Short mmCIF file of N, CA and C in Angstrom, two decimals:
data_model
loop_
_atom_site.label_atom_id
_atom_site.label_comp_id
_atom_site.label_asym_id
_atom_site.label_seq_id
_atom_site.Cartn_x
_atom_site.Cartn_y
_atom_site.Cartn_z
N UNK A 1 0.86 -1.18 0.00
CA UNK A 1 0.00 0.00 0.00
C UNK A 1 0.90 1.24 0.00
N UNK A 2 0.51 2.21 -0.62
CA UNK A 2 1.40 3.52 -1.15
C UNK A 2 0.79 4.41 0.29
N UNK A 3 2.15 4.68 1.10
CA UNK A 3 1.58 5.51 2.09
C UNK A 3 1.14 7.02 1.68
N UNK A 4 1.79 7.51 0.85
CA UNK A 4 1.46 9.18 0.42
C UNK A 4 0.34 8.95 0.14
N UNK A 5 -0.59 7.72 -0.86
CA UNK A 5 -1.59 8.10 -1.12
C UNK A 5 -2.65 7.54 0.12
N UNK A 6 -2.23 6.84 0.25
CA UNK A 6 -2.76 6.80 2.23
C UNK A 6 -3.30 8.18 3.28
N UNK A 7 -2.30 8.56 3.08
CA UNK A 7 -2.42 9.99 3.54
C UNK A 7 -2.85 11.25 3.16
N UNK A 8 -2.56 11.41 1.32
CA UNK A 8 -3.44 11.92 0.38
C UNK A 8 -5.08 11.66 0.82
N UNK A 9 -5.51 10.58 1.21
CA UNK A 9 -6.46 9.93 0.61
C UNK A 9 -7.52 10.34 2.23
N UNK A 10 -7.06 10.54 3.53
CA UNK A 10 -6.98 10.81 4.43
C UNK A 10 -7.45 11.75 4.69
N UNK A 11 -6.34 13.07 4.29
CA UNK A 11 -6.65 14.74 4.02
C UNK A 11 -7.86 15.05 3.38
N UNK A 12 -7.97 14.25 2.14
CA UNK A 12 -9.16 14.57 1.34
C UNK A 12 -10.23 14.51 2.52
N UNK A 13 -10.39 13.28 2.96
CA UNK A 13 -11.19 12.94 4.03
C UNK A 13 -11.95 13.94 4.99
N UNK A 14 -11.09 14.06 5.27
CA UNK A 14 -10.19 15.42 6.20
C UNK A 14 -11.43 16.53 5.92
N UNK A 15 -11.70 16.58 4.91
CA UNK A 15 -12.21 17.94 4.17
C UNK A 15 -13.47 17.78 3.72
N UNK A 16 -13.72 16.82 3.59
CA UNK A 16 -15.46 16.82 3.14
C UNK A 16 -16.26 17.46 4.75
N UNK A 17 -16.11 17.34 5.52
CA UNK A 17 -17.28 17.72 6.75
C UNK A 17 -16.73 19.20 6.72
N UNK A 18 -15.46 19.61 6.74
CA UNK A 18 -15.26 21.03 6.62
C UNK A 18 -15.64 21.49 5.65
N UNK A 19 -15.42 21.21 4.76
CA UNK A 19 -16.15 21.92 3.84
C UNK A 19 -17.74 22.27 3.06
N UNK A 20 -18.53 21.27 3.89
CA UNK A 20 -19.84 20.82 4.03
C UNK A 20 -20.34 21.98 4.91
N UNK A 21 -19.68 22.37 6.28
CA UNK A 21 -20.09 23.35 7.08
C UNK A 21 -19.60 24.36 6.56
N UNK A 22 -18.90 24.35 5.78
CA UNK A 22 -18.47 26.05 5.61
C UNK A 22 -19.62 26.49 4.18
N UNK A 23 -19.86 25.50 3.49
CA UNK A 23 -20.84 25.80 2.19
C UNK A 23 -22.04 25.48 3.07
N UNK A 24 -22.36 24.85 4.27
CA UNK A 24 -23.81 25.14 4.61
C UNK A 24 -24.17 26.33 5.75
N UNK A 25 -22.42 27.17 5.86
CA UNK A 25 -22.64 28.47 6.71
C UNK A 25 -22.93 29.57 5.39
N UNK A 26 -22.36 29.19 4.26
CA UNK A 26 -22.19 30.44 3.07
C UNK A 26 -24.18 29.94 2.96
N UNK A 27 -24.34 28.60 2.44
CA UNK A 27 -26.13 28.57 1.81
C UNK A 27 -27.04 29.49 3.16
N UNK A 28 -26.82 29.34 4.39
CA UNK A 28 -27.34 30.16 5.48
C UNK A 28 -27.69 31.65 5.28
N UNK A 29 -26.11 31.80 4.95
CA UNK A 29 -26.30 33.25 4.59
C UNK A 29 -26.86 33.74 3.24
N UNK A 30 -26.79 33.16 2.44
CA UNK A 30 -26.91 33.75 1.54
C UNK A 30 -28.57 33.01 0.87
N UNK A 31 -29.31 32.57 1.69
CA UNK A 31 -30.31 31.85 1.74
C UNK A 31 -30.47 31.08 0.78
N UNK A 32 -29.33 30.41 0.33
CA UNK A 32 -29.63 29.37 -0.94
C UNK A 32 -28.38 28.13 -0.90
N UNK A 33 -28.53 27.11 -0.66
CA UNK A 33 -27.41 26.05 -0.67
C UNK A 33 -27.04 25.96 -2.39
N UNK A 34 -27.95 26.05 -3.41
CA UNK A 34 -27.33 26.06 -4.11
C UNK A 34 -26.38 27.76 -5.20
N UNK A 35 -26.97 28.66 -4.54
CA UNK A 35 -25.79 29.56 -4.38
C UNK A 35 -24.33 29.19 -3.72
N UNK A 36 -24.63 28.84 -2.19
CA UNK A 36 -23.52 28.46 -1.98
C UNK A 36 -22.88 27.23 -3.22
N UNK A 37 -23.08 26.84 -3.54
CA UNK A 37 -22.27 25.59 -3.63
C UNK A 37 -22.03 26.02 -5.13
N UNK A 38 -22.27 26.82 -6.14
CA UNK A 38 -22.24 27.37 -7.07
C UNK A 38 -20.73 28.40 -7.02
N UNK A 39 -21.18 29.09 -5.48
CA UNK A 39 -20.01 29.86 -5.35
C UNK A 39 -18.83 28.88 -5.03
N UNK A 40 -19.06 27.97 -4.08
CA UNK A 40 -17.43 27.39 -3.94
C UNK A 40 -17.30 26.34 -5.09
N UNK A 41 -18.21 26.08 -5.91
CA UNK A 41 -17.77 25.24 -7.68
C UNK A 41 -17.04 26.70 -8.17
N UNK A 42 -17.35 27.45 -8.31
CA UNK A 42 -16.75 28.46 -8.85
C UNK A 42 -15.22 28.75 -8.41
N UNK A 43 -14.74 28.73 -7.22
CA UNK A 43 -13.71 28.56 -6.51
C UNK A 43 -12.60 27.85 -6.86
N UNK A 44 -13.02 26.53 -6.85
CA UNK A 44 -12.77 25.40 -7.24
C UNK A 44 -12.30 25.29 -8.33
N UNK A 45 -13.18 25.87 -9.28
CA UNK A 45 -12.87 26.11 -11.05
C UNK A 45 -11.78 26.65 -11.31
N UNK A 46 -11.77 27.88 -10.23
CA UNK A 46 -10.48 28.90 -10.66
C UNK A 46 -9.14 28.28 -9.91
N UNK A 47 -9.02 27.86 -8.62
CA UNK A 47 -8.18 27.40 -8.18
C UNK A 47 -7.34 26.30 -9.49
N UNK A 48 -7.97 25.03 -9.46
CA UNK A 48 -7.93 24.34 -9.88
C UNK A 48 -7.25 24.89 -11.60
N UNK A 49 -8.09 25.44 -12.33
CA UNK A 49 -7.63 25.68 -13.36
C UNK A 49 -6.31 26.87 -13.59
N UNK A 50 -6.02 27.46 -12.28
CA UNK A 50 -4.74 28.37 -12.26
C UNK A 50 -3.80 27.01 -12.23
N UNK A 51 -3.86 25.98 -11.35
CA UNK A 51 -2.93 25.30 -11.15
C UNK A 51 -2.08 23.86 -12.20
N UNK A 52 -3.65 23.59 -12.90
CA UNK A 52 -3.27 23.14 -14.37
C UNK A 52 -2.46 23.46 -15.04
N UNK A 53 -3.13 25.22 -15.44
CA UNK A 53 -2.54 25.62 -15.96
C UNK A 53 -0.83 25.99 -16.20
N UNK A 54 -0.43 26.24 -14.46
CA UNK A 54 1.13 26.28 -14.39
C UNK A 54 1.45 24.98 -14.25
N UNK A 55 1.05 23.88 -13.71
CA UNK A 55 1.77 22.65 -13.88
C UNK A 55 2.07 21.75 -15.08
N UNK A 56 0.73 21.76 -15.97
CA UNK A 56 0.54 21.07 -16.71
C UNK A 56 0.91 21.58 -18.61
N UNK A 57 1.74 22.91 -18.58
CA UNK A 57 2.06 23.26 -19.18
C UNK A 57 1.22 23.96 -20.07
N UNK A 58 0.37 24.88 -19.58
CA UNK A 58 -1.05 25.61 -20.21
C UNK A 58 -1.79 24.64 -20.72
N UNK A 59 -2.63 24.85 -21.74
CA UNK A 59 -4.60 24.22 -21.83
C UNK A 59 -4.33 22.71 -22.41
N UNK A 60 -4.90 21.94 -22.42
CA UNK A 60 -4.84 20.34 -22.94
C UNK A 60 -5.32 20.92 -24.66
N UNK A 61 -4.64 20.58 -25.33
CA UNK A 61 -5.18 20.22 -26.78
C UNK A 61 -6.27 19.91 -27.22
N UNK A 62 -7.19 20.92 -27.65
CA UNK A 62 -8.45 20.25 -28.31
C UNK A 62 -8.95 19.32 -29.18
N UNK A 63 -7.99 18.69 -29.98
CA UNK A 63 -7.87 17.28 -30.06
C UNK A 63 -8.07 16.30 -29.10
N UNK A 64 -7.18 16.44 -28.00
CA UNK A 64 -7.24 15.41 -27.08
C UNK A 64 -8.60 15.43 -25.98
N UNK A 65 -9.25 16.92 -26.15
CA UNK A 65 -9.53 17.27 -25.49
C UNK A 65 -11.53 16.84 -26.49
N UNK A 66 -11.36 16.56 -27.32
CA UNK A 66 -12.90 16.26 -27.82
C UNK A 66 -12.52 14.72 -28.36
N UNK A 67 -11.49 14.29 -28.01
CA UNK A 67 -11.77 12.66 -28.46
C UNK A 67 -11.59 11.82 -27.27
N UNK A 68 -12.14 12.39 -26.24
CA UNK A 68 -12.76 11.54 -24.65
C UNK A 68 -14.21 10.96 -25.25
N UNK A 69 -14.27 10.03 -24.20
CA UNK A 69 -15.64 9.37 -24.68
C UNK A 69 -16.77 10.64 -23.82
N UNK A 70 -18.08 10.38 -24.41
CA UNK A 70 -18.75 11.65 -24.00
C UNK A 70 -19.05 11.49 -22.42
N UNK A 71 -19.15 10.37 -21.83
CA UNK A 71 -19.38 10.87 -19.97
C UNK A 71 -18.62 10.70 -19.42
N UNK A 72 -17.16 11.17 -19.88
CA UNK A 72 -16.64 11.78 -18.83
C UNK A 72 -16.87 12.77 -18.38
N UNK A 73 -17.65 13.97 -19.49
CA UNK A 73 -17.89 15.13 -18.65
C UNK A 73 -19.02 15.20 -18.03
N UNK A 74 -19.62 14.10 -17.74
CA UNK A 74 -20.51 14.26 -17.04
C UNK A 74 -20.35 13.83 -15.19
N UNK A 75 -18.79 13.79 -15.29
CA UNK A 75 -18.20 13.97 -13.92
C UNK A 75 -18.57 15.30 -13.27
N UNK A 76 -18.47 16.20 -13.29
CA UNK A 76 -18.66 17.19 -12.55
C UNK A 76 -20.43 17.43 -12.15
N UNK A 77 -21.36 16.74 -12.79
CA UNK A 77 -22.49 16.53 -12.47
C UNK A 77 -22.51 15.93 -11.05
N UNK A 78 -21.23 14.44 -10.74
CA UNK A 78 -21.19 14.58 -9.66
C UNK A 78 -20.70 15.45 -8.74
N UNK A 79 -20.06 15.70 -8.65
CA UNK A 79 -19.56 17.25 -7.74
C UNK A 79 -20.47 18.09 -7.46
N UNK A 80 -21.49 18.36 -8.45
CA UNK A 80 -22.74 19.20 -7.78
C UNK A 80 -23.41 19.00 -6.84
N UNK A 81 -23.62 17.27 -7.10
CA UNK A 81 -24.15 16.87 -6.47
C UNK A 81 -23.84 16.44 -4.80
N UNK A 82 -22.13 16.23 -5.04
CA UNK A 82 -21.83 16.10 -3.80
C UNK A 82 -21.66 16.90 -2.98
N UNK A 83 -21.43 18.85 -3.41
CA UNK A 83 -21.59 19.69 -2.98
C UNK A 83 -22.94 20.11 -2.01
N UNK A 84 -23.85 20.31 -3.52
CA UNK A 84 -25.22 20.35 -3.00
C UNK A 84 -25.13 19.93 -1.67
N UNK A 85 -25.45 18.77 -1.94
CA UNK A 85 -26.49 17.41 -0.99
C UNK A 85 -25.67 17.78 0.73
N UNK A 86 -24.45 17.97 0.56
CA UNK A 86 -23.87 18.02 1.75
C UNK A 86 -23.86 19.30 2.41
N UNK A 87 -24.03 20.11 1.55
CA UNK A 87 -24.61 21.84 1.86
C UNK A 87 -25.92 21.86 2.94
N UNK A 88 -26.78 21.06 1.94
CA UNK A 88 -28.48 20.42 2.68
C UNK A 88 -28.12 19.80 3.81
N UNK A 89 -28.15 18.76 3.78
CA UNK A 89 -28.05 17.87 4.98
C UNK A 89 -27.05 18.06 6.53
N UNK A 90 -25.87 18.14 5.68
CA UNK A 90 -25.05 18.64 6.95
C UNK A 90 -25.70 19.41 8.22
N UNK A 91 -26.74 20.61 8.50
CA UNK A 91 -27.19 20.99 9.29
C UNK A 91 -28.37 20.01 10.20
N UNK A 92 -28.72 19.26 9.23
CA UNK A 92 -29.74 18.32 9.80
C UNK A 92 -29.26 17.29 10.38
N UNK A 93 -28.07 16.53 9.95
CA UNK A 93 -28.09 15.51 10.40
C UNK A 93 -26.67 15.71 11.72
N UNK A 94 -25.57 16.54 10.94
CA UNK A 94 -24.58 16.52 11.15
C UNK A 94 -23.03 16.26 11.17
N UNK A 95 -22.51 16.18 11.46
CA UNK A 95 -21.14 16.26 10.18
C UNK A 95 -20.59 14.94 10.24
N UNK A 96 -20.88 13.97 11.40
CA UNK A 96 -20.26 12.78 11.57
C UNK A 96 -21.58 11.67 10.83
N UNK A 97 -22.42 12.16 11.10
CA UNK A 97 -23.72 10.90 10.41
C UNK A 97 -23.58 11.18 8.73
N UNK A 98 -23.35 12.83 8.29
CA UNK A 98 -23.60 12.83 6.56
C UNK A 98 -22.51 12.24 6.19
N UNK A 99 -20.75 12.08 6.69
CA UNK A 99 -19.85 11.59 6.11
C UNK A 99 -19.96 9.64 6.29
N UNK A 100 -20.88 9.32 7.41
CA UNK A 100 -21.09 8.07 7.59
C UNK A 100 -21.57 7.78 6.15
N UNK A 101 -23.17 8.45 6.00
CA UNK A 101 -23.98 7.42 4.96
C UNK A 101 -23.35 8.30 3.79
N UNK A 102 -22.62 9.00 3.57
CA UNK A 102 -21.87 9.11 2.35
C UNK A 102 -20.50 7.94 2.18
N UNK A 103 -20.26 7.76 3.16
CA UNK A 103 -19.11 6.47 3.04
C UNK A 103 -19.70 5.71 2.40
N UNK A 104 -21.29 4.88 2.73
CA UNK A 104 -21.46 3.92 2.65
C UNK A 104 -22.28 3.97 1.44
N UNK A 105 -22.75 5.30 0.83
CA UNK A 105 -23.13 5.04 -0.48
C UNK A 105 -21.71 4.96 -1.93
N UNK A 106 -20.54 5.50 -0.97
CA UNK A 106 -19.51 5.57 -1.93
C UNK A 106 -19.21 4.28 -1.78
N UNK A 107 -18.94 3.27 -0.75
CA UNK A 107 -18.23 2.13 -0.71
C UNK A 107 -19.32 0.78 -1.38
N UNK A 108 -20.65 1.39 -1.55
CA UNK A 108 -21.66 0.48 -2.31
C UNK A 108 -21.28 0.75 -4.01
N UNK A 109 -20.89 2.12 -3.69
CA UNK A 109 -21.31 2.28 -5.33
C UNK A 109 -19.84 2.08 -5.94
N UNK A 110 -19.01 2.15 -4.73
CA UNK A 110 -17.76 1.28 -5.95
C UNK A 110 -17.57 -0.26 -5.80
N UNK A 111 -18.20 -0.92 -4.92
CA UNK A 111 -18.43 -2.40 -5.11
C UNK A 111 -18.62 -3.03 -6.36
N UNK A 112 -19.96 -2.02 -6.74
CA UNK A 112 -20.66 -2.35 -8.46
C UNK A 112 -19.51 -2.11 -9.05
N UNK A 113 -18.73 -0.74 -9.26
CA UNK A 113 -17.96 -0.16 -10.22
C UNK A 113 -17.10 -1.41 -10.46
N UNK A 114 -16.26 -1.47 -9.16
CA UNK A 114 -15.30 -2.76 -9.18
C UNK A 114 -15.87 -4.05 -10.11
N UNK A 115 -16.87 -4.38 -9.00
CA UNK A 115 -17.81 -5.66 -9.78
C UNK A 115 -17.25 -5.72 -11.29
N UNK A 116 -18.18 -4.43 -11.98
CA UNK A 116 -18.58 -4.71 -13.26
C UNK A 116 -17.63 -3.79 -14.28
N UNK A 117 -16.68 -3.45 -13.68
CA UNK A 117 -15.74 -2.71 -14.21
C UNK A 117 -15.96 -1.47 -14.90
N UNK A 118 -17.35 -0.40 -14.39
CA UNK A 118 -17.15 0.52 -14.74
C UNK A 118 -17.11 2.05 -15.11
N UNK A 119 -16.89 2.32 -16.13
CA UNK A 119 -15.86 3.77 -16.14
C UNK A 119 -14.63 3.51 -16.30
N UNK A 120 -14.32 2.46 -16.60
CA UNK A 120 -12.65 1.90 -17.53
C UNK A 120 -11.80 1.32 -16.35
N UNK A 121 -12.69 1.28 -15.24
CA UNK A 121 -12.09 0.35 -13.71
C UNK A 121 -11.29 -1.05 -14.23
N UNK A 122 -10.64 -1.71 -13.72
CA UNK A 122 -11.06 -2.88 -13.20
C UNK A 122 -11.35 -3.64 -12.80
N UNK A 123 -11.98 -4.72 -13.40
CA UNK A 123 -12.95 -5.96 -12.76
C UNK A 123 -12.42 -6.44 -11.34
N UNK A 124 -12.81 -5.79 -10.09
CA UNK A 124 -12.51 -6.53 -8.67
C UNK A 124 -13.81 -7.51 -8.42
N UNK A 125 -13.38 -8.54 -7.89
CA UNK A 125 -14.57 -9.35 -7.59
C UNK A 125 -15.30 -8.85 -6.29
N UNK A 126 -16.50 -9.14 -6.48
CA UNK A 126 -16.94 -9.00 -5.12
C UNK A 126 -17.07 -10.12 -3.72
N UNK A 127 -15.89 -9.80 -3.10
CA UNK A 127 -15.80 -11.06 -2.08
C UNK A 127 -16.43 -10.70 -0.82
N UNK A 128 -17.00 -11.67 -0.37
CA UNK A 128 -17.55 -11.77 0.83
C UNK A 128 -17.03 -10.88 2.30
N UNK A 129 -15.68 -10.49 2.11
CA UNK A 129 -15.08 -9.54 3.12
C UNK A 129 -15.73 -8.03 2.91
N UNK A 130 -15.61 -7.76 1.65
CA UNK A 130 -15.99 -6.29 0.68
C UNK A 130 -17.60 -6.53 1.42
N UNK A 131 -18.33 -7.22 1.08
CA UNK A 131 -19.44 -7.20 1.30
C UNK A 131 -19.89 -6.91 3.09
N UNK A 132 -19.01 -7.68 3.87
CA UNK A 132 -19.13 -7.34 5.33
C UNK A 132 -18.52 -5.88 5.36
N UNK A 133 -17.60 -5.94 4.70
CA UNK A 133 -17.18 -4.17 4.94
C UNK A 133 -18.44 -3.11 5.33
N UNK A 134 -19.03 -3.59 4.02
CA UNK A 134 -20.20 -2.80 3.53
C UNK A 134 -21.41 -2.73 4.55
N UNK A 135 -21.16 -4.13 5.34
CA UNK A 135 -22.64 -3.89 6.04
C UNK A 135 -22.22 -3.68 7.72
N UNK A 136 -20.75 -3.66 7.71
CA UNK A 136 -20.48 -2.84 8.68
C UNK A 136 -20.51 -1.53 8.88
N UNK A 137 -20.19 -1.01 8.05
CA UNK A 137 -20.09 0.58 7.79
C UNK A 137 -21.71 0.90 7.59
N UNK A 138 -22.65 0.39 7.18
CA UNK A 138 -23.91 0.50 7.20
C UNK A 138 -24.42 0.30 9.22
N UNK A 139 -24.08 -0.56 9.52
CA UNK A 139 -24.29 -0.64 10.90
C UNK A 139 -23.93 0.61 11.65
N UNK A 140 -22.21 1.13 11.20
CA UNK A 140 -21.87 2.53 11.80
C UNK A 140 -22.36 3.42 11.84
N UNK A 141 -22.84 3.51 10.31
CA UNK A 141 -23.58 4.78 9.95
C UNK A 141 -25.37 5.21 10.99
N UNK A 142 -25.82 3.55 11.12
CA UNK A 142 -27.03 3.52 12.03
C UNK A 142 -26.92 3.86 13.23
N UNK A 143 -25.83 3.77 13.53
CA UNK A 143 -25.58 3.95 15.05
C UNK A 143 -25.09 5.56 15.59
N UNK A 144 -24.62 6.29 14.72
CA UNK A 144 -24.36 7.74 14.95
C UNK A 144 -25.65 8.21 14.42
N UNK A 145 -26.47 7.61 13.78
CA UNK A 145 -28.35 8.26 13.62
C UNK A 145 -28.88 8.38 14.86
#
């Protein structure tokens, strides 16, 4: 196991409940979660694309850049969504129960991915450990409800 991305993987972690309360203190104020979450996609956009830009040696080639298959761009559909939803909920439920049943819809929904390989994954089987994983972390998630 690659510890940087261990720890990468961690930080990220790290940051979904913070950043859930800070886009469901901006939707508060600004009486709209999806304002907020519009504003920190917007953020995001610029950050992100300043840093492309100097690392990656300015813009990707529009060649390379229209011969992706067509849903990949329909990635950032998730991001709205994961923005959104955690904008909403976070006040209701709270920051340790929304990152619970978000674990456990991420660790269901890459079971399948694995499973069936996809989005250009590969084929992990689904073994009986993966599966207790799953209905442990479902148990966790019940128990901070």
């Amino acid at each position: 196991m690659n510890v940087i991305s261990v720890v990468l993987a961690l930080f990220a972690g790290l940051m979904l409940p913070v950043q859930s309360l800070m886009n469901a203190q901006l939707a508060k104020g600004l009486h709209s979660s999806l304002w907020a979450t519009a504003f920190s996609g917007g953020i995001l956009t610029i950050i992100l694309s300043l840093i492309a830009f100097m690392t990656a040696g300015g813009l990707p080639m529009i060649k390379e850049t229209i011969a992706q298959p067509w849903w990949v761009w329909l990635g950032g559909i998730c991001g709205c969504v994961v923005l959104s939803v955690s904008a909403i909920v976070v006040p209701q439920l709270g920051a340790a129960k929304m990152v619970a049943f978000i674990m456990v819809g991420q660790i269901f929904s890459s079971l399948l991915i694995d499973r069936f390989g996809m989005f250009g994954a590969n084929i992990v089987e689904i073994e009986p450990t993966r599966v207790a994983a799953l209905i442990f972390l479902m148990i966790g998630a019940s128990l901070l409800a």
